[in-house]
């Protein structure tokens, strides 16, 4: 089992190790630009000072490659954290791909612990 939410997340380079206030779960990969709305919302929330964690799952795991998504780059620059689902990476043959600075691979149990917390707002796209 992974460390408890709110414990040191192990995400190198994050300016803010507070437990997340907002968890945004992105399951969509590269689609029409309108589909990047959740990632842009994450940037707005992080710039507003909220502790934001973006979890990439399913087809969105391809967005974890460095430089592949401008909104995710902006999110990290604004202090947001990025986790990528291990199973989704493995299922798509992407296990071991390089990740952007500060991003890390995570398991579903870690996401499940966050989703059930009453003090965290969760949005799944």
PDB file of C-alpha atoms in Angstrom:
ATOM      1  CA  UNK A   1       0.000   0.000   0.000  1.00  0.00           C
ATOM      2  CA  UNK A   2       1.232   3.494  -0.737  1.00  0.00           C
ATOM      3  CA  UNK A   3       1.790   6.239   1.796  1.00  0.00           C
ATOM      4  CA  UNK A   4      -1.348   7.777   3.234  1.00  0.00           C
ATOM      5  CA  UNK A   5      -2.721  10.832   1.462  1.00  0.00           C
ATOM      6  CA  UNK A   6      -1.332  13.913   3.075  1.00  0.00           C
ATOM      7  CA  UNK A   7       1.902  12.163   3.921  1.00  0.00           C
ATOM      8  CA  UNK A   8       4.926  13.211   1.921  1.00  0.00           C
ATOM      9  CA  UNK A   9       3.821  12.345  -1.586  1.00  0.00           C
ATOM     10  CA  UNK A  10       7.310  11.701  -2.838  1.00  0.00           C
ATOM     11  CA  UNK A  11       6.656  14.032  -5.748  1.00  0.00           C
ATOM     12  CA  UNK A  12       9.996  15.652  -6.320  1.00  0.00           C
ATOM     13  CA  UNK A  13      10.027  19.318  -7.121  1.00  0.00           C
ATOM     14  CA  UNK A  14       6.600  20.234  -5.798  1.00  0.00           C
ATOM     15  CA  UNK A  15       6.491  23.528  -4.049  1.00  0.00           C
ATOM     16  CA  UNK A  16       3.541  22.450  -1.943  1.00  0.00           C
ATOM     17  CA  UNK A  17       3.285  19.150  -0.089  1.00  0.00           C
ATOM     18  CA  UNK A  18      -0.113  19.938   1.457  1.00  0.00           C
ATOM     19  CA  UNK A  19      -2.752  17.255   1.026  1.00  0.00           C
ATOM     20  CA  UNK A  20      -4.711  18.021  -2.127  1.00  0.00           C
ATOM     21  CA  UNK A  21      -7.880  20.068  -1.870  1.00  0.00           C
ATOM     22  CA  UNK A  22      -8.850  19.162  -5.408  1.00  0.00           C
ATOM     23  CA  UNK A  23      -8.214  15.880  -7.239  1.00  0.00           C
ATOM     24  CA  UNK A  24      -8.876  15.954 -10.957  1.00  0.00           C
ATOM     25  CA  UNK A  25      -8.896  12.583 -12.680  1.00  0.00           C
ATOM     26  CA  UNK A  26      -8.273  12.769 -16.411  1.00  0.00           C
ATOM     27  CA  UNK A  27      -9.126   9.691 -18.463  1.00  0.00           C
ATOM     28  CA  UNK A  28      -9.156  11.285 -21.921  1.00  0.00           C
ATOM     29  CA  UNK A  29      -6.070  11.381 -24.124  1.00  0.00           C
ATOM     30  CA  UNK A  30      -5.412  13.683 -27.047  1.00  0.00           C
ATOM     31  CA  UNK A  31      -8.763  14.737 -28.394  1.00  0.00           C
ATOM     32  CA  UNK A  32     -10.362  17.910 -29.591  1.00  0.00           C
ATOM     33  CA  UNK A  33      -8.967  21.003 -27.829  1.00  0.00           C
ATOM     34  CA  UNK A  34     -12.224  21.371 -25.902  1.00  0.00           C
ATOM     35  CA  UNK A  35     -11.366  18.113 -24.104  1.00  0.00           C
ATOM     36  CA  UNK A  36      -8.371  19.787 -22.454  1.00  0.00           C
ATOM     37  CA  UNK A  37     -10.805  21.821 -20.321  1.00  0.00           C
ATOM     38  CA  UNK A  38     -10.280  19.757 -17.180  1.00  0.00           C
ATOM     39  CA  UNK A  39      -6.525  20.239 -17.409  1.00  0.00           C
ATOM     40  CA  UNK A  40      -6.972  23.991 -17.924  1.00  0.00           C
ATOM     41  CA  UNK A  41      -9.317  24.069 -14.909  1.00  0.00           C
ATOM     42  CA  UNK A  42      -6.578  22.399 -12.865  1.00  0.00           C
ATOM     43  CA  UNK A  43      -4.182  25.199 -13.829  1.00  0.00           C
ATOM     44  CA  UNK A  44      -6.692  27.864 -12.777  1.00  0.00           C
ATOM     45  CA  UNK A  45      -7.235  26.147  -9.417  1.00  0.00           C
ATOM     46  CA  UNK A  46      -3.487  25.825  -8.769  1.00  0.00           C
ATOM     47  CA  UNK A  47      -2.856  29.465  -9.682  1.00  0.00           C
ATOM     48  CA  UNK A  48      -5.623  30.426  -7.241  1.00  0.00           C
ATOM     49  CA  UNK A  49      -3.600  28.805  -4.463  1.00  0.00           C
ATOM     50  CA  UNK A  50      -5.483  25.520  -4.110  1.00  0.00           C
ATOM     51  CA  UNK A  51      -3.524  22.296  -3.657  1.00  0.00           C
ATOM     52  CA  UNK A  52      -4.306  20.443  -6.897  1.00  0.00           C
ATOM     53  CA  UNK A  53      -3.482  16.882  -7.838  1.00  0.00           C
ATOM     54  CA  UNK A  54      -4.088  15.617 -11.386  1.00  0.00           C
ATOM     55  CA  UNK A  55      -4.316  11.839 -11.774  1.00  0.00           C
ATOM     56  CA  UNK A  56      -3.885  10.534 -15.324  1.00  0.00           C
ATOM     57  CA  UNK A  57      -5.661   7.243 -15.974  1.00  0.00           C
ATOM     58  CA  UNK A  58      -6.747   5.172 -18.969  1.00  0.00           C
ATOM     59  CA  UNK A  59      -6.026   6.953 -22.293  1.00  0.00           C
ATOM     60  CA  UNK A  60      -4.799  10.086 -20.508  1.00  0.00           C
ATOM     61  CA  UNK A  61      -1.634   8.316 -19.388  1.00  0.00           C
ATOM     62  CA  UNK A  62      -0.122   9.126 -22.801  1.00  0.00           C
ATOM     63  CA  UNK A  63      -0.207  12.788 -21.757  1.00  0.00           C
ATOM     64  CA  UNK A  64       2.420  12.042 -19.113  1.00  0.00           C
ATOM     65  CA  UNK A  65       5.254  12.171 -21.614  1.00  0.00           C
ATOM     66  CA  UNK A  66       7.343  15.330 -21.054  1.00  0.00           C
ATOM     67  CA  UNK A  67       6.205  18.230 -23.218  1.00  0.00           C
ATOM     68  CA  UNK A  68       3.158  16.398 -24.568  1.00  0.00           C
ATOM     69  CA  UNK A  69       0.511  18.649 -23.002  1.00  0.00           C
ATOM     70  CA  UNK A  70       0.924  22.386 -22.426  1.00  0.00           C
ATOM     71  CA  UNK A  71      -1.777  22.512 -19.734  1.00  0.00           C
ATOM     72  CA  UNK A  72      -0.008  19.831 -17.678  1.00  0.00           C
ATOM     73  CA  UNK A  73       3.264  21.746 -18.008  1.00  0.00           C
ATOM     74  CA  UNK A  74       1.485  24.862 -16.749  1.00  0.00           C
ATOM     75  CA  UNK A  75      -0.106  22.893 -13.910  1.00  0.00           C
ATOM     76  CA  UNK A  76       3.274  21.748 -12.626  1.00  0.00           C
ATOM     77  CA  UNK A  77       4.660  25.294 -12.949  1.00  0.00           C
ATOM     78  CA  UNK A  78       1.696  26.551 -10.885  1.00  0.00           C
ATOM     79  CA  UNK A  79       2.478  24.063  -8.108  1.00  0.00           C
ATOM     80  CA  UNK A  80       0.078  21.283  -9.057  1.00  0.00           C
ATOM     81  CA  UNK A  81       1.046  17.652  -8.646  1.00  0.00           C
ATOM     82  CA  UNK A  82       0.802  14.939 -11.288  1.00  0.00           C
ATOM     83  CA  UNK A  83       0.290  11.207 -10.767  1.00  0.00           C
ATOM     84  CA  UNK A  84       0.061   8.611 -13.546  1.00  0.00           C
ATOM     85  CA  UNK A  85      -1.768   5.317 -13.140  1.00  0.00           C
ATOM     86  CA  UNK A  86       0.601   2.332 -13.252  1.00  0.00           C
ATOM     87  CA  UNK A  87      -1.967  -0.128 -14.629  1.00  0.00           C
ATOM     88  CA  UNK A  88      -2.969   2.242 -17.446  1.00  0.00           C
ATOM     89  CA  UNK A  89       0.665   2.676 -18.463  1.00  0.00           C
ATOM     90  CA  UNK A  90       1.297  -1.065 -18.428  1.00  0.00           C
ATOM     91  CA  UNK A  91      -1.912  -1.800 -20.349  1.00  0.00           C
ATOM     92  CA  UNK A  92      -0.799   0.521 -23.143  1.00  0.00           C
ATOM     93  CA  UNK A  93       2.811  -0.679 -23.258  1.00  0.00           C
ATOM     94  CA  UNK A  94       4.083   2.578 -21.756  1.00  0.00           C
ATOM     95  CA  UNK A  95       5.571   1.317 -18.485  1.00  0.00           C
ATOM     96  CA  UNK A  96       8.931   2.946 -17.947  1.00  0.00           C
ATOM     97  CA  UNK A  97       8.341   5.985 -20.166  1.00  0.00           C
ATOM     98  CA  UNK A  98      10.126   9.095 -18.951  1.00  0.00           C
ATOM     99  CA  UNK A  99       7.871  11.357 -16.914  1.00  0.00           C
ATOM    100  CA  UNK A 100       8.056  15.122 -16.540  1.00  0.00           C
ATOM    101  CA  UNK A 101       9.883  16.503 -13.513  1.00  0.00           C
ATOM    102  CA  UNK A 102       7.769  16.106 -10.388  1.00  0.00           C
ATOM    103  CA  UNK A 103       5.407  13.501 -11.852  1.00  0.00           C
ATOM    104  CA  UNK A 104       5.313   9.954 -10.562  1.00  0.00           C
ATOM    105  CA  UNK A 105       3.603   6.648 -11.158  1.00  0.00           C
ATOM    106  CA  UNK A 106       0.890   5.676  -8.664  1.00  0.00           C
ATOM    107  CA  UNK A 107      -1.488   2.813  -8.031  1.00  0.00           C
ATOM    108  CA  UNK A 108      -5.264   2.807  -7.817  1.00  0.00           C
ATOM    109  CA  UNK A 109      -5.227   2.269  -4.047  1.00  0.00           C
ATOM    110  CA  UNK A 110      -3.681   5.699  -3.627  1.00  0.00           C
ATOM    111  CA  UNK A 111      -6.383   7.279  -5.768  1.00  0.00           C
ATOM    112  CA  UNK A 112      -9.111   5.384  -3.909  1.00  0.00           C
ATOM    113  CA  UNK A 113      -7.882   6.774  -0.592  1.00  0.00           C
ATOM    114  CA  UNK A 114      -8.157  10.302  -1.958  1.00  0.00           C
ATOM    115  CA  UNK A 115     -11.560   9.856  -3.594  1.00  0.00           C
ATOM    116  CA  UNK A 116     -13.290   8.794  -0.363  1.00  0.00           C
ATOM    117  CA  UNK A 117     -11.974  11.676   1.739  1.00  0.00           C
ATOM    118  CA  UNK A 118     -14.747  14.173   2.548  1.00  0.00           C
ATOM    119  CA  UNK A 119     -12.325  17.120   2.604  1.00  0.00           C
ATOM    120  CA  UNK A 120     -11.245  16.662  -1.031  1.00  0.00           C
ATOM    121  CA  UNK A 121     -13.234  17.740  -4.092  1.00  0.00           C
ATOM    122  CA  UNK A 122     -12.971  15.148  -6.867  1.00  0.00           C
ATOM    123  CA  UNK A 123     -13.803  15.550 -10.546  1.00  0.00           C
ATOM    124  CA  UNK A 124     -13.451  12.624 -12.984  1.00  0.00           C
ATOM    125  CA  UNK A 125     -13.355  13.307 -16.730  1.00  0.00           C
TER     126      UNK A 125
END
